[in-house]
Structures are given as C-alpha cells and as structure tokens.
Amino acid sequence: MADGPTEPETPTEAEAGQVPREASAVVTRAASLGLAGVVVCLAAFSIFGAYRMQTQIARAQHEESLHASYARAIIAIRAEDSSVVEYLLDPSLENRTAMDQATYALIDAINAIEVHGGDADSQLAKSVMSVHDRYVAASTRLVAAVVIGDPAEARRIELIDAKPVFDAMRSQIDAAAEARAAAALAAFAEVQATARWLLIESPVVFLIGFSLLFGLWRILEQSHRAARETYREIAQLSKLRSEFVSIVSHEFRTPLTGIQGFSEMMRDENLTIPEMREYAGDINKDARRLARLITDMLDLDRMESGRMTLNSEPVDLNRIVAETAAQFRLNAADHPIELELDTRLRELVGDADRLTQVVTNLLSNAIKYSPTGGAVELRTERAEKTVVLTVTDHGMGIAEEHLEKIFDRYSRLETTETRAIQGTGLGLPIVRQIVQMCSGRVWATSETGRGSVFHVELPLMEAISQGPSAAA
Ligand code: ADP
C-alpha cells in the first residue's frame, strides 16, 4: 500500500453520465415529435377522406337533380305535344287552358335547367327555348287554320313548321338528358369507389398509425423510466456525497487535530528530546493515517472506474496470510492471531500487493471490531477449483440485514459500540473490488454479539482478469 497520495483523475463527461442523459433527451424529443406527427397525419387522413366523400356526394346529388330536371322537361314536352293534339280534336276552353299549362310547365323545366346547370346546360336551355318559341308560333298558326276550317293549311303547317321544330327540340333534350344520366352514374360510381377505398385503406392506415403510436409511446415510456432511474441515481449520489463529506471531514479532522495539537506543543513548550521524539512519532502516525485515507479513496475510485489494472504473477496465498498476520501480531496483544493454512494450496496467479491489501483490511477489521479482545483465525482451504480464505473473529458481529450493505462505499454501521472506532467505510468496498477483479467473490456471515466470518473465494488456476466481474 503506497503511503503518499496520488493526484486524482478528473472523470470524463461520459463517466459523469452526460452523454447518455443528452441522448435520452434527444430520443424523448424525437419520440414526442413523432407521436404528434403520427396524430396529425391520422387526423389529416380522416379529414381528407371525409372531405373527398362529401364533395363527391354533393357532385353526384347535383348531377342527379340536373338529370331530374331534364326528365321533367321531356315529360313536359310530351305533355305539351299531346295537349296541342287534344285541343285540335276538341277546341274547348278547358283544353286550351291545359295546352297553356303544358307550355308553362315546359318553360319552367327549361328555366330550371338554365338556372341549376353549367354553361353547356344554359346554352342548351337558350337554344331549346328559341326552338320552342318557333314551335309555339307554328302551333298557334296551326290552331288558327283549324279554327277557320282550312285543313290543308293546317296539315301543311303541322308537317313543315311544327313537327320538325318539335322533333329538333325533343332530340336536343333527349341527348342532353342521356348525357346527364351518364354523368350522374359516373358521379355515384366515384362515390362508391371512394367509399370502397376508405373501407379498405383506412383500416390499414389506422393500423400502421396506431402501431407507430404504440411504438413511440413505448419509447417515451422507456425514456421516462430511464429519466426516473437517472433521478434516483442522482438522489443516491447526492446522499453518498453527503455521507462522503461527513465521513471524510470527520476522518480528516481527527488526525489533523492531532497533528495541529502536537506541533503546537513542540513549537510553544520547552520539551526534552525524548518528549520531542514521542510527539513527532504521534504526528507521523496521524500523517500516515491521513495518507492511507487518501490512498484508499483514490484506489477505490480507480478500481471502480476500471482505471486500475492488476499484476498477473505467481502468488503464494499462504505466505501472504502468514506475513500479514506476523505484522499485526506486533501490535495486537489482546487478539491472538491463529493460522490454519492448507498445505495443499498451489500458487495462484494474481497481484500479491492487492491480495495483501485484502488480507490486511479483513484482519484489521477483525481486530478493530473486537474491542474487548479475542482470537482471530485465518484459514485457507483448497477446494476443487478454488481456494477459500476465511477470517473469523469473536467481536461485536454484524446484524443479518447489514451483511450486504457493509460492502458499499462509506457504509459504516452506526451503533454505540462502533462510534468510538475509527474507519472510513472504504476497507470492505476495496476488498470486494480486488476480489472481483480476481474473478472471485467475497461475503460475510455473522451473529450479532458473537463475531463475524469473512469468506473470500478465489479461482485456483485462472489468470486474474483485468476488470471487475459480475461475480459476488
Ligand atoms: P471501516 O473503515 O468503517 O472499517 P469497512 O468498509 O472496512 O469500513 O467496514 C464497513 C463497516 O462494516 C464497518 O464500519 C463496520 O460497521 C462493519 N464491519 C466490518 N468488518 C467487521 C467485523 N469484522 N465485525 C463487525 N463489523 C464489521
């Protein structure tokens, strides 16, 4: 473990989570726009369909009513013709009135065509009216010839003047009525085609539209969930930051207060050389503690961000355990350290310094959290493909619900017993990171008031991976 602190490395934007959040905002905006776009398209499609249907129905109705006017005109022509014949056979006042009424009915029908029809209809109406005028004049002359008793003249007028004019008028109206009937049929066919198109196309269009809406809604829901997750992470980070600030300020202040106090005494008081040495030793101890704290923080940060790599070298775990225990024995009179090392253990491939850090942190905790003393046992045991290291103490123990949480950063268990014990909440997270980088796993079992056992399982022959694994 290095004593001096290293410069912290600034996290990149990607590490700080900026890019994913921006990307998610872009996705949300795009999905919302897409959603609005699909709704507008569906609405436009419906309005277009309804408008097209409506205009085609109006056109068909118009053609139909025009055709009806022509049909009325044809009926009126026939009626006028037969009323003239009836009057010639019986020139009574009654027949005269019927003849006039038939003439007015025809004029009304022709006027209706002129008013409701287009340019061609009005042209035709004008032409029919002028032919009709000639027909009326011929009929009048015909009636006069009949009245004065000149059948030869009457016959001549009928054949030469009245009949051709009547036939011309009638054929004009017949042809136009036929054209109108065809136009009305075509207009209704168009209405039918549009109705069929709407019936077949609109379910497809709406199906595609609703599928798009559903897809976009799912995207929005996912980004909403991602946003909620981000907020949750931010809240958690904020909580961690507060914990970090309070723990770090407390842990930094304690050694700093010692350094400040001892150095002031050395400056202001007349101390003997042995006293000076003693205070300098205390200052050195506090300074080393500060350095260790900073190193731990930076180590954990580098491991968690994947910026730390491990050495791959042959490692004798039994030797590491024995040497670490020997170091601790020098200052742990109340805690006899007992070893039970499996001699069948072959060498692992690993990073000796980091594995020493694992054993040191676990052994240091076993001693720290057994304030009333008690033996600490270190055991190694070889299994088929793994080796398991256990560190057992007989201290205060850990409540079951905290057995996972203690491996989280800065998670110190606050009890009356632990309050007096110095710590940063970084020892176990570092242990877990190193063990995971060695493709192993670590866990704890414990009984409150009776002690704890920390288990570290490492693969025997496998080379140590360079990044944290999902194990443990
Ligand atoms: P600390 O610097 O606080 O010791 P650690 O990450 O090493 O940080 O441990 C986290 C917490 O887990 C400790 O604050 C302590 O409450 C609990 N803990 C760790 N080891 C033991 C143990 N052997 N016995 C009881 N409690 C322990």
Coordinates of C-alpha atoms and ligand atoms in Angstrom, one line a residue:
M1 CA 0.0 0.0 0.0
A2 CA 1.5 3.4 -1.0
D3 CA 1.7 6.0 1.7
G4 CA 1.7 9.1 -0.5
P5 CA -1.5 10.3 -2.1
T6 CA -1.7 10.3 -5.9
E7 CA -3.3 13.1 -8.0
P8 CA -7.0 12.4 -8.5
E9 CA -8.0 12.0 -12.2
T10 CA -10.9 14.1 -13.4
P11 CA -13.8 11.9 -14.7
T12 CA -14.6 12.4 -18.4
E13 CA -18.1 13.6 -19.5
A14 CA -19.0 10.0 -20.4
E15 CA -18.1 8.8 -17.0
A16 CA -20.1 11.5 -15.4
G17 CA -23.2 10.3 -17.4
Q18 CA -23.6 13.4 -19.5
V19 CA -23.8 11.8 -22.9
P20 CA -26.4 9.1 -22.1
R21 CA -28.6 11.8 -20.5
E22 CA -28.4 14.1 -23.5
A23 CA -29.0 11.1 -25.8
S24 CA -32.1 10.2 -23.8
A25 CA -33.4 13.8 -24.0
V26 CA -32.9 13.7 -27.8
V27 CA -34.8 10.4 -28.0
T28 CA -37.6 11.8 -25.9
R29 CA -37.9 14.9 -28.0
A30 CA -37.8 12.8 -31.2
A31 CA -40.4 10.4 -29.9
S32 CA -42.7 13.2 -28.8
L33 CA -42.4 14.9 -32.2
G34 CA -43.0 11.6 -33.9
L35 CA -46.1 11.0 -31.7
A36 CA -47.5 14.4 -32.6
G37 CA -46.7 13.8 -36.3
V38 CA -48.5 10.5 -36.4
V39 CA -51.6 12.0 -34.7
V40 CA -51.6 14.9 -37.2
C41 CA -51.2 12.5 -40.1
L42 CA -54.1 10.3 -38.9
A43 CA -56.2 13.4 -38.4
A44 CA -55.3 14.8 -41.9
F45 CA -56.1 11.4 -43.4
S46 CA -59.5 11.3 -41.8
I47 CA -60.3 14.9 -42.8
F48 CA -59.1 14.3 -46.3
G49 CA -61.3 11.1 -46.6
A50 CA -64.4 12.9 -45.2
Y51 CA -63.8 15.9 -47.4
R52 CA -63.4 13.8 -50.6
M53 CA -66.5 11.8 -49.8
Q54 CA -68.5 14.9 -49.0
T55 CA -67.6 16.7 -52.3
Q56 CA -68.2 13.6 -54.4
I57 CA -71.6 13.1 -52.8
A58 CA -72.5 16.8 -53.4
R59 CA -71.4 16.4 -57.1
A60 CA -73.4 13.2 -57.5
Q61 CA -76.5 14.9 -56.0
H62 CA -76.1 17.9 -58.3
E63 CA -75.8 15.7 -61.4
E64 CA -78.8 13.7 -60.2
S65 CA -81.0 16.7 -59.7
L66 CA -80.0 18.1 -63.1
H67 CA -80.9 14.8 -64.7
A68 CA -84.3 15.0 -62.9
S69 CA -84.8 18.5 -64.4
Y70 CA -84.1 17.1 -67.9
A71 CA -86.5 14.2 -67.2
R72 CA -89.2 16.8 -66.2
A73 CA -88.5 18.7 -69.4
I74 CA -89.0 15.6 -71.5
I75 CA -92.3 14.9 -69.7
A76 CA -93.4 18.5 -70.2
I77 CA -92.6 18.3 -74.0
R78 CA -94.7 15.2 -74.4
A79 CA -97.5 16.8 -72.3
E80 CA -97.4 19.9 -74.5
D81 CA -97.5 17.9 -77.7
S82 CA -100.5 15.8 -76.6
S83 CA -102.3 18.9 -75.2
V84 CA -102.0 20.5 -78.7
V85 CA -103.4 17.4 -80.4
E86 CA -106.3 17.3 -77.8
Y87 CA -107.1 20.9 -78.4
L88 CA -107.1 20.3 -82.2
L89 CA -109.6 17.5 -81.7
D90 CA -111.7 19.4 -79.2
P91 CA -111.0 23.2 -79.2
S92 CA -112.7 23.7 -75.8
L93 CA -111.7 26.3 -73.3
E94 CA -110.6 23.6 -70.9
N95 CA -108.2 22.0 -73.5
R96 CA -106.9 25.5 -74.3
T97 CA -106.1 26.0 -70.6
A98 CA -104.4 22.6 -70.4
M99 CA -102.4 23.5 -73.5
D100 CA -101.2 26.7 -72.0
Q101 CA -100.4 25.0 -68.7
A102 CA -98.3 22.4 -70.5
T103 CA -96.4 25.2 -72.3
Y104 CA -95.7 26.9 -68.9
A105 CA -94.6 23.6 -67.4
L106 CA -92.1 23.1 -70.2
I107 CA -90.8 26.7 -69.8
D108 CA -90.4 26.1 -66.1
A109 CA -88.4 22.9 -66.6
I110 CA -86.2 24.6 -69.2
N111 CA -85.6 27.5 -66.9
A112 CA -84.7 25.2 -64.0
I113 CA -82.0 23.6 -66.3
E114 CA -80.6 27.0 -67.2
V115 CA -80.5 28.1 -63.5
H116 CA -79.1 24.9 -62.0
G117 CA -76.9 23.6 -64.8
G118 CA -73.5 24.7 -66.0
D119 CA -72.6 26.8 -69.1
A120 CA -73.4 24.0 -71.6
D121 CA -76.8 23.5 -69.9
S122 CA -77.6 27.1 -70.0
Q123 CA -76.6 27.3 -73.7
L124 CA -78.8 24.3 -74.4
A125 CA -81.7 25.8 -72.5
K126 CA -81.4 29.0 -74.5
S127 CA -81.3 27.1 -77.8
V128 CA -84.3 24.9 -76.8
M129 CA -86.3 28.0 -75.7
S130 CA -85.8 29.7 -79.1
V131 CA -86.8 26.4 -80.9
H132 CA -89.8 26.3 -78.5
D133 CA -90.8 29.8 -79.4
R134 CA -90.8 28.7 -83.1
Y135 CA -92.9 25.7 -82.1
V136 CA -95.4 27.8 -80.2
A137 CA -95.7 30.2 -83.2
A138 CA -96.3 27.2 -85.5
S139 CA -98.8 25.7 -83.1
T140 CA -100.7 29.0 -82.9
R141 CA -100.9 29.2 -86.7
L142 CA -102.0 25.5 -86.8
V143 CA -104.8 26.2 -84.3
A144 CA -105.9 29.2 -86.3
A145 CA -106.0 27.2 -89.6
V146 CA -108.1 24.5 -87.8
V147 CA -110.4 27.2 -86.3
I148 CA -111.1 28.8 -89.8
G149 CA -111.7 25.3 -91.3
D150 CA -108.6 25.1 -93.5
P151 CA -107.4 21.5 -93.0
A152 CA -105.0 21.6 -96.0
E153 CA -103.2 24.7 -94.5
A154 CA -103.3 23.0 -91.0
R155 CA -101.8 19.9 -92.4
R156 CA -99.0 21.8 -94.2
I157 CA -98.2 23.8 -91.0
E158 CA -98.0 20.7 -88.9
L159 CA -95.8 18.8 -91.4
I160 CA -93.5 21.6 -92.5
D161 CA -93.3 24.0 -89.5
A162 CA -94.4 22.4 -86.2
K163 CA -93.3 18.8 -86.4
P164 CA -89.6 19.3 -87.4
V165 CA -89.2 22.0 -84.8
F166 CA -90.8 19.8 -82.2
D167 CA -88.5 16.8 -83.1
A168 CA -85.4 19.0 -83.1
M169 CA -86.3 20.3 -79.6
R170 CA -87.1 16.9 -78.3
S171 CA -83.9 15.2 -79.7
Q172 CA -81.8 18.1 -78.2
I173 CA -83.3 17.5 -74.8
D174 CA -83.1 13.7 -75.1
A175 CA -79.4 13.8 -75.9
A176 CA -78.7 16.2 -73.0
A177 CA -80.8 14.1 -70.6
E178 CA -78.8 11.0 -71.6
A179 CA -75.5 12.7 -71.1
R180 CA -76.7 13.9 -67.7
A181 CA -77.8 10.4 -66.7
A182 CA -74.3 9.1 -67.6
A183 CA -72.7 11.9 -65.6
A184 CA -74.9 11.1 -62.6
L185 CA -74.0 7.5 -62.8
A186 CA -70.3 8.3 -63.1
A187 CA -70.5 10.6 -60.1
F188 CA -72.2 7.8 -58.0
A189 CA -69.5 5.4 -59.2
E190 CA -66.9 7.8 -57.9
V191 CA -68.6 8.0 -54.5
Q192 CA -68.7 4.2 -54.4
A193 CA -65.0 3.9 -55.3
T194 CA -64.1 6.4 -52.6
A195 CA -66.3 4.5 -50.0
R196 CA -64.5 1.3 -51.0
W197 CA -61.1 2.9 -50.8
L198 CA -61.9 4.3 -47.3
L199 CA -63.2 0.9 -46.2
I200 CA -60.1 -0.9 -47.3
E201 CA -57.4 1.7 -46.9
S202 CA -58.4 3.4 -43.7
P203 CA -58.1 0.2 -41.5
V204 CA -54.6 -0.3 -42.9
V205 CA -53.6 3.3 -42.4
F206 CA -55.0 3.4 -38.9
L207 CA -53.4 0.1 -38.1
I208 CA -50.0 1.4 -39.2
G209 CA -50.7 4.7 -37.4
F210 CA -51.7 3.0 -34.1
S211 CA -48.7 0.6 -34.3
L212 CA -46.4 3.7 -34.7
L213 CA -48.2 5.4 -31.8
F214 CA -47.8 2.3 -29.7
G215 CA -44.1 2.0 -30.6
L216 CA -43.4 5.7 -29.9
W217 CA -45.4 5.5 -26.7
R218 CA -43.2 2.6 -25.6
I219 CA -40.1 4.6 -26.4
L220 CA -41.4 7.5 -24.4
E221 CA -42.3 5.3 -21.5
Q222 CA -38.8 3.8 -21.6
S223 CA -37.1 7.2 -21.6
H224 CA -39.4 8.3 -18.9
R225 CA -38.3 5.2 -16.9
A226 CA -34.7 6.0 -17.7
A227 CA -35.2 9.6 -16.5
R228 CA -36.7 8.3 -13.3
E229 CA -33.7 5.9 -12.9
T230 CA -31.3 8.8 -13.5
Y231 CA -33.1 11.0 -10.9
R232 CA -32.9 8.1 -8.5
E233 CA -29.2 7.7 -9.2
I234 CA -28.7 11.4 -8.7
A235 CA -30.6 11.3 -5.4
Q236 CA -28.4 8.3 -4.4
L237 CA -25.3 10.1 -5.5
S238 CA -26.3 13.1 -3.6
K239 CA -26.8 11.0 -0.5
L240 CA -23.5 9.3 -1.0
R241 CA -21.8 12.7 -1.4
S242 CA -23.3 13.9 1.9
E243 CA -22.1 10.8 3.6
F244 CA -18.8 11.1 2.0
V245 CA -18.4 14.7 3.1
S246 CA -19.4 13.9 6.7
I247 CA -17.2 10.8 7.0
V248 CA -14.2 12.3 5.2
S249 CA -14.4 15.6 7.2
H250 CA -14.7 13.6 10.4
E251 CA -11.8 11.2 9.5
F252 CA -9.6 14.0 8.2
R253 CA -10.3 16.2 11.2
T254 CA -9.2 13.7 13.8
P255 CA -5.6 13.2 12.6
L256 CA -5.4 16.9 11.6
T257 CA -6.3 17.9 15.2
G258 CA -3.6 15.6 16.5
I259 CA -1.0 17.0 14.1
Q260 CA -2.0 20.5 14.9
G261 CA -2.0 19.9 18.7
F262 CA 1.3 18.1 18.8
S263 CA 3.1 20.5 16.5
E264 CA 1.8 23.5 18.6
M265 CA 3.2 21.8 21.8
M266 CA 6.5 21.3 20.0
R267 CA 6.6 24.9 19.0
D268 CA 5.5 26.5 22.2
E269 CA 6.8 24.3 25.0
N270 CA 10.3 23.5 26.2
L271 CA 10.4 19.8 25.5
T272 CA 13.1 17.3 26.2
I273 CA 14.5 15.3 23.3
P274 CA 12.6 12.1 24.3
E275 CA 9.3 14.1 24.5
M276 CA 10.0 15.7 21.1
R277 CA 10.6 12.3 19.7
E278 CA 7.3 11.0 21.2
Y279 CA 5.3 13.9 19.7
A280 CA 7.0 13.6 16.4
G281 CA 6.1 9.9 16.4
D282 CA 2.4 10.9 17.1
I283 CA 2.4 13.4 14.3
N284 CA 3.9 10.9 11.9
K285 CA 1.2 8.3 12.9
D286 CA -1.5 10.8 12.1
A287 CA 0.1 11.9 8.9
R288 CA 0.3 8.3 7.8
R289 CA -3.3 7.8 8.7
L290 CA -4.3 10.7 6.5
A291 CA -2.1 9.4 3.7
R292 CA -3.8 6.0 4.0
L293 CA -7.2 7.5 3.9
I294 CA -6.5 9.4 0.7
T295 CA -4.8 6.4 -0.9
D296 CA -7.8 4.2 -0.1
M297 CA -10.2 6.8 -1.7
L298 CA -8.1 7.1 -4.8
D299 CA -7.6 3.3 -5.1
L300 CA -11.3 2.6 -4.9
D301 CA -12.1 5.3 -7.4
R302 CA -9.5 3.9 -9.9
M303 CA -10.8 0.3 -9.4
E304 CA -14.4 1.2 -9.7
S305 CA -13.8 3.3 -12.9
G306 CA -11.7 0.4 -14.4
R307 CA -8.5 2.6 -14.4
M308 CA -6.6 0.2 -12.2
T309 CA -5.0 -3.0 -13.6
L310 CA -3.6 -5.9 -11.6
N311 CA -0.4 -7.7 -12.0
S312 CA -0.5 -11.4 -13.0
E313 CA 2.2 -13.2 -11.2
P314 CA 2.5 -16.4 -9.2
V315 CA 1.3 -15.7 -5.7
D316 CA 1.6 -17.9 -2.6
L317 CA -1.6 -17.0 -0.6
N318 CA -0.4 -18.9 2.5
R319 CA 2.7 -16.8 2.6
I320 CA 0.8 -13.6 2.2
V321 CA -1.6 -14.6 5.0
A322 CA 1.3 -15.6 7.3
E323 CA 3.3 -12.4 6.7
T324 CA 0.4 -10.1 7.2
A325 CA -0.5 -11.9 10.4
A326 CA 3.1 -11.5 11.6
Q327 CA 2.9 -7.8 11.0
F328 CA -0.4 -7.5 13.0
R329 CA 0.9 -9.6 15.9
L330 CA 3.4 -6.9 16.8
N331 CA 0.5 -4.5 17.9
A332 CA -2.3 -6.8 18.7
A333 CA -1.6 -8.3 22.1
D334 CA -5.2 -8.7 23.0
H335 CA -6.0 -10.5 19.8
P336 CA -4.1 -13.8 19.3
I337 CA -4.0 -14.5 15.6
E338 CA -4.3 -18.2 14.8
L339 CA -3.4 -19.6 11.4
E340 CA -4.8 -22.8 9.8
L341 CA -3.3 -22.9 6.3
D342 CA -4.0 -25.6 3.8
T343 CA -0.6 -27.0 2.7
R344 CA -2.1 -28.5 -0.5
L345 CA -2.6 -25.0 -1.8
R346 CA -0.8 -24.4 -5.0
E347 CA 0.3 -20.9 -6.2
L348 CA -2.4 -18.6 -7.6
V349 CA -1.9 -16.3 -10.4
G350 CA -2.6 -12.8 -9.0
D351 CA -1.4 -9.5 -7.7
A352 CA 0.5 -10.0 -4.4
D353 CA 0.2 -6.4 -3.2
R354 CA -3.6 -6.3 -3.8
L355 CA -4.2 -9.7 -2.1
T356 CA -2.1 -8.4 0.8
Q357 CA -4.4 -5.4 0.9
V358 CA -7.4 -7.8 1.1
V359 CA -6.0 -9.8 4.0
T360 CA -4.8 -6.6 5.7
N361 CA -8.3 -4.9 5.5
L362 CA -10.1 -8.1 6.7
L363 CA -7.6 -8.7 9.6
S364 CA -7.6 -5.1 10.6
N365 CA -11.5 -5.1 10.8
A366 CA -11.5 -8.4 12.7
I367 CA -9.3 -6.7 15.4
K368 CA -11.0 -3.3 15.3
Y369 CA -14.5 -4.7 15.7
S370 CA -13.4 -6.9 18.6
P371 CA -12.7 -4.1 21.1
T372 CA -12.8 -6.4 24.1
G373 CA -10.2 -8.7 22.5
G374 CA -10.5 -12.3 21.4
A375 CA -8.8 -14.6 19.0
V376 CA -8.8 -14.0 15.2
E377 CA -8.5 -17.1 13.0
L378 CA -7.1 -17.0 9.5
R379 CA -7.8 -20.1 7.4
T380 CA -7.1 -21.2 3.9
E381 CA -8.7 -24.2 2.3
R382 CA -8.3 -25.7 -1.1
A383 CA -11.4 -26.8 -3.0
E384 CA -11.5 -28.4 -6.4
K385 CA -11.1 -25.3 -8.5
T386 CA -11.0 -22.6 -5.9
V387 CA -9.3 -21.6 -2.7
V388 CA -11.3 -20.1 0.2
L389 CA -9.8 -17.7 2.7
T390 CA -11.8 -17.1 5.9
V391 CA -11.1 -14.5 8.6
T392 CA -13.0 -15.3 11.8
D393 CA -13.3 -13.0 14.8
H394 CA -15.2 -13.2 18.1
G395 CA -16.1 -9.5 18.2
M396 CA -19.4 -7.5 18.1
G397 CA -20.7 -9.2 14.9
I398 CA -23.0 -7.7 12.3
A399 CA -26.8 -7.8 12.1
E400 CA -28.0 -10.0 9.2
E401 CA -29.7 -7.1 7.3
H402 CA -26.4 -5.3 7.1
L403 CA -24.3 -8.2 5.7
E404 CA -24.6 -6.9 2.1
K405 CA -24.6 -3.2 2.8
I406 CA -21.2 -3.2 4.5
F407 CA -19.6 -3.7 1.1
D408 CA -21.0 -0.4 -0.2
R409 CA -18.9 2.7 -0.2
Y410 CA -18.8 4.7 3.0
S411 CA -21.4 2.4 4.7
R412 CA -20.3 2.4 8.3
L413 CA -22.7 0.8 10.8
E414 CA -23.6 3.4 13.4
T415 CA -24.0 1.8 16.8
T416 CA -22.9 2.8 20.3
E417 CA -20.1 0.2 20.0
T418 CA -18.8 1.3 16.6
R419 CA -19.0 5.0 17.2
A420 CA -15.6 5.1 19.0
I421 CA -13.9 3.0 16.3
Q422 CA -12.1 4.9 13.5
G423 CA -13.0 4.0 10.0
T424 CA -13.9 5.3 6.6
G425 CA -16.3 2.7 5.1
L426 CA -13.8 2.1 2.4
G427 CA -12.0 -1.1 3.6
L428 CA -14.6 -3.6 2.5
P429 CA -15.5 -2.0 -0.8
I430 CA -11.8 -2.1 -1.7
V431 CA -11.7 -5.8 -0.7
R432 CA -14.8 -6.6 -2.9
Q433 CA -13.3 -4.7 -5.9
I434 CA -10.0 -6.5 -5.7
V435 CA -11.6 -9.9 -5.3
Q436 CA -14.0 -9.2 -8.2
M437 CA -11.0 -8.2 -10.3
C438 CA -9.5 -11.6 -9.5
S439 CA -12.7 -13.3 -10.7
G440 CA -13.6 -14.3 -7.1
R441 CA -16.3 -13.4 -4.6
V442 CA -16.4 -12.2 -1.0
W443 CA -19.2 -12.4 1.5
A444 CA -19.8 -12.3 5.3
T445 CA -21.6 -14.4 7.8
S446 CA -22.2 -13.2 11.3
E447 CA -24.0 -13.4 14.6
T448 CA -24.5 -10.2 16.5
G449 CA -22.5 -10.2 19.7
R450 CA -20.6 -13.4 18.8
G451 CA -18.4 -12.5 15.9
S452 CA -18.1 -12.5 12.1
V453 CA -16.6 -14.6 9.4
F454 CA -15.5 -13.1 6.1
H455 CA -15.1 -15.5 3.2
V456 CA -13.0 -14.9 0.1
E457 CA -13.2 -17.4 -2.7
L458 CA -10.6 -17.1 -5.5
P459 CA -10.2 -19.3 -8.6
L460 CA -7.1 -21.5 -8.3
M461 CA -5.5 -21.7 -11.8
E462 CA -7.2 -18.9 -13.7
A463 CA -5.3 -15.8 -14.6
I464 CA -6.6 -12.7 -12.9
S465 CA -8.8 -10.7 -15.1
Q466 CA -8.1 -7.0 -15.5
G467 CA -11.7 -5.7 -14.9
P468 CA -14.3 -6.3 -12.3
S469 CA -16.5 -9.3 -12.8
A470 CA -20.2 -9.7 -12.1
A471 CA -19.5 -12.4 -9.6
A472 CA -20.1 -11.9 -5.9
Ligands
ADP1 P1 -14.4 0.9 8.2 O1 -13.3 1.8 7.8 O2 -15.6 1.6 8.7 O3 -14.0 -0.3 9.0 P2 -15.1 -1.1 6.2 O4 -15.6 -0.9 4.8 O5 -13.9 -1.9 6.4 O6 -15.0 0.4 6.8 O7 -16.3 -1.7 7.1 C1 -17.6 -1.2 6.9 C2 -18.4 -1.5 8.1 O8 -18.7 -2.9 8.3 C3 -17.7 -1.1 9.4 O9 -18.0 0.3 9.7 C4 -18.3 -2.0 10.4 O10 -19.5 -1.4 10.9 C5 -18.7 -3.2 9.7 N1 -17.6 -4.3 9.8 C6 -16.6 -4.6 9.0 N2 -15.9 -5.7 9.5 C7 -16.5 -6.0 10.6 C8 -16.2 -7.1 11.6 N3 -15.2 -7.9 11.4 N4 -17.0 -7.1 12.6 C9 -18.1 -6.3 12.8 N5 -18.4 -5.3 11.9 C10 -17.6 -5.2 10.9

